[in-house]
């Protein structure tokens, strides 16, 4: 079980994209939406998120549910949001810091994780992050990846 959890922390967007592509090829012709709908029909009381925008990162939720690591199938964005609220609530960040962290959380929801290199593609966020967190910025990003993608 520990090994599986360790592998999950190492998911990359590229790996999720590859899995999505593999599932969609014949003879399976599956999409995350089709898998989600199938689980919704089989286990109605354990599936949440009907009508929620489905993202490719929802494959993470599907894998964890299929492996029995979570009891409820819910969109990846919901689990990341819950983890984020728990994490940020005990940190004592300023409102400006929280607003910036919310942007980073949204990036993680669609991209699985964030690296310092990713900020180079977002110059405004990189500048704000450096202003708000200084030398702690990389540590904050690492902690967010650990907490939210786990």
Short mmCIF file of C-alpha atoms in Angstrom, two decimals:
data_model
loop_
_atom_site.label_atom_id
_atom_site.label_comp_id
_atom_site.label_asym_id
_atom_site.label_seq_id
_atom_site.Cartn_x
_atom_site.Cartn_y
_atom_site.Cartn_z
CA UNK A 1 0.00 0.00 0.00
CA UNK A 2 2.83 2.43 0.82
CA UNK A 3 4.34 1.86 -2.60
CA UNK A 4 1.06 2.69 -4.33
CA UNK A 5 0.73 5.91 -2.35
CA UNK A 6 4.31 6.82 -3.25
CA UNK A 7 3.58 6.27 -6.94
CA UNK A 8 0.49 8.48 -6.74
CA UNK A 9 2.56 11.36 -5.46
CA UNK A 10 4.70 11.04 -8.56
CA UNK A 11 1.87 11.26 -11.10
CA UNK A 12 2.59 13.77 -13.80
CA UNK A 13 0.17 15.36 -16.19
CA UNK A 14 1.94 13.58 -19.02
CA UNK A 15 1.36 10.17 -17.38
CA UNK A 16 -2.31 10.96 -16.88
CA UNK A 17 -2.60 12.09 -20.48
CA UNK A 18 -0.97 8.84 -21.65
CA UNK A 19 -3.38 6.79 -19.54
CA UNK A 20 -6.33 8.75 -20.92
CA UNK A 21 -5.11 8.14 -24.47
CA UNK A 22 -4.59 4.42 -23.81
CA UNK A 23 -8.11 4.07 -22.40
CA UNK A 24 -9.66 5.87 -25.34
CA UNK A 25 -8.11 3.61 -27.99
CA UNK A 26 -9.99 0.63 -29.41
CA UNK A 27 -11.18 -1.79 -28.27
CA UNK A 28 -11.89 0.03 -24.99
CA UNK A 29 -12.97 3.42 -26.34
CA UNK A 30 -13.23 4.73 -22.79
CA UNK A 31 -13.11 8.27 -21.53
CA UNK A 32 -13.01 9.47 -17.94
CA UNK A 33 -16.64 10.57 -18.39
CA UNK A 34 -17.74 7.10 -19.52
CA UNK A 35 -15.93 5.45 -16.61
CA UNK A 36 -17.46 7.97 -14.22
CA UNK A 37 -20.94 7.28 -15.59
CA UNK A 38 -20.40 3.52 -15.31
CA UNK A 39 -19.42 3.83 -11.64
CA UNK A 40 -22.40 6.13 -11.08
CA UNK A 41 -24.70 3.38 -12.37
CA UNK A 42 -23.00 0.62 -10.37
CA UNK A 43 -22.43 2.43 -7.08
CA UNK A 44 -24.78 5.41 -6.99
CA UNK A 45 -24.27 6.08 -3.27
CA UNK A 46 -20.47 6.25 -3.64
CA UNK A 47 -20.21 8.56 -6.66
CA UNK A 48 -20.33 12.33 -6.38
CA UNK A 49 -19.88 15.08 -8.87
CA UNK A 50 -22.69 14.69 -11.38
CA UNK A 51 -22.76 17.80 -13.54
CA UNK A 52 -19.30 18.91 -12.42
CA UNK A 53 -16.90 19.76 -15.23
CA UNK A 54 -14.79 16.69 -15.80
CA UNK A 55 -11.06 17.21 -16.17
CA UNK A 56 -8.39 14.84 -17.37
CA UNK A 57 -6.99 14.88 -13.83
CA UNK A 58 -10.17 13.10 -12.70
CA UNK A 59 -8.39 9.95 -13.87
CA UNK A 60 -6.50 10.16 -10.56
CA UNK A 61 -9.80 9.93 -8.68
CA UNK A 62 -10.94 7.03 -10.88
CA UNK A 63 -7.71 5.10 -10.27
CA UNK A 64 -7.80 5.66 -6.52
CA UNK A 65 -11.45 4.60 -6.36
CA UNK A 66 -10.89 1.53 -8.54
CA UNK A 67 -7.99 0.48 -6.31
CA UNK A 68 -10.10 0.90 -3.18
CA UNK A 69 -7.96 3.73 -1.81
CA UNK A 70 -10.96 6.03 -1.51
CA UNK A 71 -14.46 5.07 -0.53
CA UNK A 72 -16.14 7.79 -2.56
CA UNK A 73 -15.56 8.74 -6.19
CA UNK A 74 -15.48 12.51 -6.40
CA UNK A 75 -13.87 14.90 -8.86
CA UNK A 76 -10.17 15.50 -8.37
CA UNK A 77 -10.93 19.21 -7.97
CA UNK A 78 -13.14 18.49 -4.94
CA UNK A 79 -10.51 16.46 -3.13
CA UNK A 80 -7.81 19.05 -3.91
CA UNK A 81 -10.09 21.85 -2.68
CA UNK A 82 -10.79 20.02 0.59
CA UNK A 83 -7.09 19.36 1.18
CA UNK A 84 -6.26 22.96 0.32
CA UNK A 85 -8.79 24.37 2.78
CA UNK A 86 -7.45 22.15 5.57
CA UNK A 87 -3.86 23.05 4.75
CA UNK A 88 -4.29 26.81 4.30
CA UNK A 89 -6.56 27.15 7.35
CA UNK A 90 -3.83 26.43 9.83
CA UNK A 91 -1.05 28.46 8.24
CA UNK A 92 -1.88 32.06 9.17
CA UNK A 93 -1.33 33.43 5.67
CA UNK A 94 -2.37 36.96 4.76
CA UNK A 95 -5.36 37.47 2.47
CA UNK A 96 -2.99 38.38 -0.41
CA UNK A 97 -1.01 35.20 0.13
CA UNK A 98 -4.18 33.12 0.18
CA UNK A 99 -5.37 34.73 -3.07
CA UNK A 100 -2.06 33.81 -4.72
CA UNK A 101 -2.18 30.29 -3.28
CA UNK A 102 -5.71 29.89 -4.69
CA UNK A 103 -4.30 30.52 -8.19
CA UNK A 104 -1.64 27.89 -7.63
CA UNK A 105 -4.26 25.45 -6.34
CA UNK A 106 -6.23 25.93 -9.56
CA UNK A 107 -3.10 25.18 -11.55
CA UNK A 108 -2.58 21.97 -9.56
CA UNK A 109 -6.19 20.91 -10.17
CA UNK A 110 -5.64 20.95 -13.92
CA UNK A 111 -1.96 19.99 -14.04
CA UNK A 112 -1.50 17.64 -11.03
CA UNK A 113 1.45 19.55 -9.57
CA UNK A 114 3.45 22.74 -9.93
CA UNK A 115 7.19 23.16 -10.22
CA UNK A 116 9.31 26.29 -10.04
CA UNK A 117 9.84 25.99 -13.81
CA UNK A 118 6.08 26.23 -14.32
CA UNK A 119 6.12 29.69 -12.76
CA UNK A 120 8.43 30.85 -15.56
CA UNK A 121 5.46 30.44 -17.89
CA UNK A 122 3.38 32.58 -15.52
CA UNK A 123 5.54 35.69 -14.99
CA UNK A 124 2.92 37.63 -13.03
CA UNK A 125 2.34 34.75 -10.60
CA UNK A 126 6.11 34.19 -10.27
CA UNK A 127 6.66 37.86 -9.44
CA UNK A 128 3.80 37.91 -6.92
CA UNK A 129 4.95 34.64 -5.38
CA UNK A 130 8.44 35.99 -4.86
CA UNK A 131 7.05 39.19 -3.35
CA UNK A 132 4.68 37.38 -1.02
CA UNK A 133 6.86 34.45 0.07
CA UNK A 134 10.46 35.39 -0.74
CA UNK A 135 12.88 32.57 -0.02
CA UNK A 136 10.02 30.36 1.24
CA UNK A 137 8.39 30.17 -2.21
CA UNK A 138 9.98 26.88 -3.33
CA UNK A 139 9.20 25.29 0.03
CA UNK A 140 5.58 26.42 -0.25
CA UNK A 141 5.30 24.94 -3.76
CA UNK A 142 6.82 21.66 -2.58
CA UNK A 143 4.44 21.53 0.36
CA UNK A 144 1.43 22.25 -1.85
CA UNK A 145 2.45 19.45 -4.21
CA UNK A 146 2.85 17.06 -1.30
CA UNK A 147 -0.41 17.96 0.40
CA UNK A 148 -2.73 18.49 -2.57
CA UNK A 149 -1.59 15.76 -4.94
CA UNK A 150 -1.33 13.09 -2.23
#
